[in-house]
Short mmCIF file of C-alpha atoms and ligand atoms in Angstrom, two decimals:
data_model
loop_
_atom_site.label_atom_id
_atom_site.label_comp_id
_atom_site.label_asym_id
_atom_site.label_seq_id
_atom_site.Cartn_x
_atom_site.Cartn_y
_atom_site.Cartn_z
CA UNK A 25 182.70 80.09 167.85
CA UNK A 26 179.69 77.78 167.78
CA UNK A 27 179.06 75.89 171.03
CA UNK A 28 179.46 72.51 169.41
CA UNK A 29 182.72 73.21 167.60
CA UNK A 30 185.81 71.67 169.15
CA UNK A 31 188.15 73.15 166.55
CA UNK A 32 187.82 76.23 164.39
CA UNK A 33 190.43 77.34 161.89
CA UNK A 34 190.08 80.67 160.14
CA UNK A 35 192.00 82.07 157.18
CA UNK A 36 195.22 80.36 158.16
CA UNK A 37 198.53 80.99 156.42
CA UNK A 38 201.35 78.58 157.25
CA UNK A 39 205.03 79.06 156.48
CA UNK A 40 208.31 77.21 156.81
CA UNK A 41 210.67 80.17 157.19
CA UNK A 42 209.77 82.59 154.41
CA UNK A 43 208.09 79.90 152.25
CA UNK A 44 204.30 79.83 152.34
CA UNK A 45 203.00 76.23 152.21
CA UNK A 46 199.36 76.84 153.15
CA UNK A 47 196.96 79.77 152.83
CA UNK A 48 193.31 80.79 153.23
CA UNK A 49 192.70 77.61 155.26
CA UNK A 50 189.30 77.73 156.93
CA UNK A 51 187.53 74.74 158.45
CA UNK A 52 185.70 73.58 161.56
CA UNK A 53 185.17 70.36 163.46
CA UNK A 54 182.34 69.54 165.85
CA UNK A 55 182.46 67.42 168.96
CA UNK A 56 182.23 63.75 167.92
CA UNK A 57 182.83 64.55 164.25
CA UNK A 58 185.44 63.00 162.01
CA UNK A 59 187.12 65.01 159.24
CA UNK A 60 189.24 63.52 156.45
CA UNK A 61 191.87 65.60 154.66
CA UNK A 62 192.91 64.40 151.21
CA UNK A 63 195.12 65.88 148.52
CA UNK A 64 198.28 65.42 146.53
CA UNK A 65 201.70 64.94 148.09
CA UNK A 66 203.13 68.25 149.32
CA UNK A 67 199.75 70.02 149.41
CA UNK A 68 200.21 70.88 153.11
CA UNK A 69 198.08 68.25 154.87
CA UNK A 70 200.67 67.20 157.48
CA UNK A 71 201.73 70.82 158.00
CA UNK A 72 198.16 71.68 158.94
CA UNK A 73 198.12 68.93 161.61
CA UNK A 74 201.49 70.15 162.90
CA UNK A 75 200.15 73.70 163.16
CA UNK A 76 197.27 72.46 165.30
CA UNK A 77 199.27 70.38 167.73
CA UNK A 78 202.68 72.05 168.06
CA UNK A 79 203.84 74.44 165.29
CA UNK A 80 207.00 75.59 167.09
CA UNK A 81 208.43 72.08 167.48
CA UNK A 82 207.92 71.40 163.79
CA UNK A 83 209.26 74.75 162.58
CA UNK A 84 205.86 75.84 161.23
CA UNK A 85 204.91 79.52 161.54
CA UNK A 86 201.31 80.67 161.66
CA UNK A 87 201.70 83.83 159.58
CA UNK A 88 198.02 84.77 159.47
CA UNK A 89 194.68 83.59 160.80
CA UNK A 90 193.83 81.67 163.93
CA UNK A 91 193.25 78.22 165.37
CA UNK A 92 190.82 77.82 168.26
CA UNK A 93 190.58 74.58 170.22
CA UNK A 94 187.62 74.37 172.62
CA UNK A 95 187.44 78.15 172.40
CA UNK A 96 191.11 78.63 173.36
CA UNK A 97 193.56 80.34 171.02
CA UNK A 98 196.18 77.69 170.25
CA UNK A 99 198.79 80.42 169.57
CA UNK A 100 198.50 81.62 173.16
CA UNK A 101 199.44 78.30 174.78
CA UNK A 102 202.74 78.35 176.66
CA UNK A 103 205.17 75.46 175.97
CA UNK A 104 204.16 73.92 179.33
CA UNK A 105 200.44 74.13 178.49
CA UNK A 106 201.08 72.69 175.05
CA UNK A 107 203.03 69.78 176.55
CA UNK A 108 200.10 69.03 178.86
CA UNK A 109 197.56 69.27 176.04
CA UNK A 110 199.54 66.95 173.73
CA UNK A 111 198.32 63.46 174.42
CA UNK A 112 195.68 64.17 177.04
CA UNK A 113 193.60 66.64 174.99
CA UNK A 114 194.95 66.13 171.47
CA UNK A 115 196.30 62.67 170.59
CA UNK A 116 198.46 61.86 167.57
CA UNK A 117 198.54 58.71 165.46
CA UNK A 118 201.57 58.76 163.16
CA UNK A 119 202.37 57.11 159.85
CA UNK A 120 205.14 54.85 161.15
CA UNK A 121 203.93 52.93 164.22
CA UNK A 122 207.45 51.78 165.17
CA UNK A 123 208.48 55.35 166.03
CA UNK A 124 206.02 55.28 168.94
CA UNK A 125 207.67 52.42 170.82
CA UNK A 126 210.98 51.14 172.14
CA UNK A 127 211.16 47.86 170.14
CA UNK A 128 212.63 45.76 172.97
CA UNK A 129 210.62 46.99 175.95
CA UNK A 130 207.35 45.17 176.78
CA UNK A 131 204.22 47.16 175.92
CA UNK A 132 203.04 46.89 179.54
CA UNK A 133 206.05 48.91 180.76
CA UNK A 134 205.68 51.45 177.96
CA UNK A 135 201.95 51.90 178.66
CA UNK A 136 202.76 52.42 182.37
CA UNK A 137 205.50 54.96 181.57
CA UNK A 138 203.20 56.95 179.30
CA UNK A 139 200.46 57.04 181.93
CA UNK A 140 202.96 57.94 184.67
CA UNK A 141 204.34 60.82 182.61
CA UNK A 142 200.80 62.25 182.54
CA UNK A 143 200.15 61.46 186.24
CA UNK A 144 197.45 59.00 185.21
CA UNK A 145 198.98 55.69 186.38
CA UNK A 146 196.78 53.72 188.81
CA UNK A 147 198.48 50.31 188.84
CA UNK A 148 196.13 47.33 188.39
CA UNK A 149 193.19 49.65 187.73
CA UNK A 150 195.05 51.08 184.74
CA UNK A 151 195.92 47.62 183.42
CA UNK A 152 192.22 46.62 183.57
CA UNK A 153 191.25 49.85 181.81
CA UNK A 154 193.85 49.23 179.07
CA UNK A 155 192.57 45.67 178.57
CA UNK A 156 188.98 46.96 178.35
CA UNK A 157 190.13 49.48 175.74
CA UNK A 158 191.86 46.73 173.74
CA UNK A 159 188.54 44.84 173.68
CA UNK A 160 186.55 47.94 172.76
CA UNK A 161 188.84 48.51 169.79
CA UNK A 162 188.55 44.92 168.58
CA UNK A 163 191.80 43.48 170.04
CA UNK A 164 190.80 40.45 172.11
CA UNK A 165 194.15 39.28 173.42
CA UNK A 166 195.11 42.27 175.58
CA UNK A 167 196.92 40.27 178.28
CA UNK A 168 199.23 38.59 175.76
CA UNK A 169 199.83 41.84 173.88
CA UNK A 170 200.83 43.68 177.06
CA UNK A 171 203.49 41.09 177.89
CA UNK A 172 204.94 41.19 174.34
CA UNK A 173 207.53 43.53 172.85
CA UNK A 174 206.96 45.72 169.75
CA UNK A 175 209.66 43.87 167.73
CA UNK A 176 207.57 40.69 168.05
CA UNK A 177 204.56 42.33 166.34
CA UNK A 178 203.76 43.30 162.76
CA UNK A 179 203.60 46.94 161.67
CA UNK A 180 199.81 46.68 161.53
CA UNK A 181 199.62 45.34 165.08
CA UNK A 182 201.95 48.08 166.33
CA UNK A 183 199.75 50.68 164.68
CA UNK A 184 196.65 49.23 166.34
CA UNK A 185 198.42 49.24 169.71
CA UNK A 186 199.59 52.84 169.22
CA UNK A 187 195.94 53.78 168.67
CA UNK A 188 195.16 52.17 172.05
CA UNK A 189 198.02 54.20 173.63
CA UNK A 190 196.56 57.43 172.22
CA UNK A 191 193.07 56.57 173.46
CA UNK A 192 194.30 55.57 176.91
CA UNK A 193 195.03 59.24 177.64
CA UNK A 194 191.36 60.02 176.89
CA UNK A 195 191.87 62.82 174.35
CA UNK A 196 188.99 64.84 172.93
CA UNK A 197 190.64 65.11 169.51
CA UNK A 198 192.73 62.58 167.60
CA UNK A 199 194.97 63.70 164.72
CA UNK A 200 195.88 60.76 162.49
CA UNK A 201 198.52 61.38 159.82
CA UNK A 202 198.38 58.71 157.09
CA UNK A 203 197.71 56.01 159.72
CA UNK A 204 197.65 53.13 157.22
CA UNK A 205 200.05 54.17 154.47
CA UNK A 206 203.05 52.26 155.88
CA UNK A 207 201.05 49.01 156.17
CA UNK A 208 200.27 46.06 153.92
CA UNK A 209 196.71 45.62 152.63
CA UNK A 210 195.59 43.15 155.34
CA UNK A 211 196.95 45.33 158.18
CA UNK A 212 195.38 48.40 156.58
CA UNK A 213 191.96 46.75 156.76
CA UNK A 214 192.45 45.96 160.47
CA UNK A 215 193.55 49.50 161.30
CA UNK A 216 190.59 50.92 159.36
CA UNK A 217 188.32 48.68 161.43
CA UNK A 218 189.91 49.96 164.63
CA UNK A 219 189.56 53.59 163.51
CA UNK A 220 185.95 52.78 162.73
CA UNK A 221 185.50 51.54 166.33
CA UNK A 222 186.88 54.92 167.47
CA UNK A 223 184.10 56.59 165.52
CA UNK A 224 181.56 54.92 167.79
CA UNK A 225 182.99 56.78 170.77
CA UNK A 226 180.60 59.67 170.47
CA UNK A 227 182.64 62.24 172.40
CA UNK A 228 185.76 61.80 170.28
CA UNK A 229 186.59 64.07 167.33
CA UNK A 230 189.12 63.05 164.71
CA UNK A 231 191.06 64.53 161.80
CA UNK A 232 192.56 61.95 159.49
CA UNK A 233 194.99 62.81 156.71
CA UNK A 234 195.05 60.22 153.94
CA UNK A 235 195.61 59.82 150.23
CA UNK A 236 192.96 57.14 150.35
CA UNK A 237 189.56 58.71 149.68
CA UNK A 238 187.84 55.32 150.02
CA UNK A 239 189.15 55.02 153.57
CA UNK A 240 188.06 58.58 154.34
CA UNK A 241 184.59 57.71 153.01
CA UNK A 242 184.43 54.68 155.34
CA UNK A 243 185.40 56.58 158.47
CA UNK A 244 184.76 60.32 158.14
CA UNK A 245 181.71 62.59 158.26
CA UNK A 246 183.30 65.51 156.41
CA UNK A 247 186.18 65.92 153.99
CA UNK A 248 188.55 68.74 153.07
CA UNK A 249 190.36 68.49 149.74
CA UNK A 250 193.75 70.25 149.68
CA UNK A 251 195.54 71.42 146.56
CA UNK A 252 198.71 73.51 146.54
CA UNK A 253 198.35 74.62 150.16
CA UNK A 254 194.66 75.55 149.94
CA UNK A 255 191.40 73.83 150.79
CA UNK A 256 189.58 73.73 147.46
CA UNK A 257 186.54 71.82 148.72
CA UNK A 258 185.14 71.15 152.21
CA UNK A 259 181.85 69.56 153.16
CA UNK A 260 179.80 66.49 154.00
CA UNK A 261 181.65 63.43 152.72
CA UNK A 262 178.68 62.05 150.76
CA UNK A 263 177.88 65.41 149.17
CA UNK A 264 181.49 65.96 148.11
CA UNK A 265 181.87 62.44 146.72
CA UNK A 266 178.52 62.43 144.91
CA UNK A 267 178.66 65.98 143.57
CA UNK A 268 182.20 67.36 143.63
CA UNK A 269 182.41 71.04 142.80
CA UNK A 270 186.14 71.47 142.18
CA UNK A 271 188.01 69.98 139.21
CA UNK A 272 190.76 68.70 141.50
CA UNK A 273 188.26 66.70 143.61
CA UNK A 274 187.00 65.17 140.36
CA UNK A 275 190.54 64.23 139.46
CA UNK A 276 191.07 62.55 142.84
CA UNK A 277 187.81 60.64 142.46
CA UNK A 278 188.75 59.44 138.97
CA UNK A 279 192.03 58.10 140.41
CA UNK A 280 190.18 55.72 142.78
CA UNK A 281 190.58 52.20 141.33
N1 ATP B 26 210.29 70.93 157.84
C1 ATP B 26 210.05 71.49 156.65
N2 ATP B 26 210.77 72.55 156.23
C2 ATP B 26 210.53 73.15 155.04
N3 ATP B 26 209.57 72.74 154.17
C3 ATP B 26 208.82 71.68 154.53
C4 ATP B 26 209.02 71.00 155.78
N4 ATP B 26 208.13 69.99 155.86
C5 ATP B 26 207.41 70.03 154.72
N5 ATP B 26 207.82 71.04 153.92
C6 ATP B 26 207.26 71.44 152.62
O1 ATP B 26 205.94 71.94 152.87
C7 ATP B 26 205.05 71.55 151.84
C8 ATP B 26 203.86 70.81 152.46
O2 ATP B 26 204.37 69.60 153.02
P1 ATP B 26 203.43 68.58 153.81
O3 ATP B 26 204.30 67.51 154.37
O4 ATP B 26 202.56 69.32 154.74
O5 ATP B 26 202.54 68.01 152.62
P2 ATP B 26 201.58 66.74 152.62
O6 ATP B 26 200.37 67.15 151.86
O7 ATP B 26 201.36 66.25 154.00
O8 ATP B 26 202.43 65.71 151.77
P3 ATP B 26 202.47 64.09 151.85
O9 ATP B 26 201.13 63.64 151.39
O10 ATP B 26 203.55 63.73 150.90
O11 ATP B 26 202.79 63.73 153.28
C9 ATP B 26 205.87 70.71 150.85
O12 ATP B 26 206.28 71.55 149.81
C10 ATP B 26 207.05 70.26 151.68
O13 ATP B 26 208.16 70.05 150.87
#
């Protein structure tokens, strides 16, 4: 494993029960790098993220191959180690932001509970750090947001706040699964801007699954194109977009309005 790689996936085969939904999956991600994964519905993009973070919980079996995170074999983590790693090492941003929050509990309490559950709560110091993070990610009204409840906010705002929650635990890798697909166009633009701010945090690596190749081009350094459970093209985002080698990548590019 190269010194700079945070994640290395080699010849992976992924199953649900006896059904193979991904095979020959090989890719790598460097520290500070952002990878986009695009492809048709059902091509195995979300399953790949699940295999990285917690295959057992999602019913995914790694039939062949290996996943290494910071040189550690992911398959060798005990449930307790995996629980510790989820959030603090590997953060998740999900498609539906409302699933991350109790709708009627103020954000401030929910932020505190999350930090406490990871033994990271430091009272006023934590609140200041959260407000600084809000600012860093382009949300200026941190104090007001913290005293509000999720039901009072739009889906887009909840998604932006859930990105702050993920970042608060200072992960090295963020996995974002269709982070804008449940949002209206205006909210999508705001979330893209926030994800773009994340890109400026040089230590952070990110994998973002999206149908939206334009968004991947805005945010990511590399792209993997998935088709029927396999990666058919993987490389520098500009090279892939300017000179696609696989017919399916061409098809995806032609579909961009
Ligand atoms: N829990 C599950 N049990 C069995 N099969 C599943 C499960 N989840 C997904 N699948 C199947 O695995 C395949 C890959 O699904 P996956 O959700 O990874 O695709 P995807 O590329 O992320 O699709 P989308 O873009 O629609 O989210 C599909 O055929 C899907 O029906």
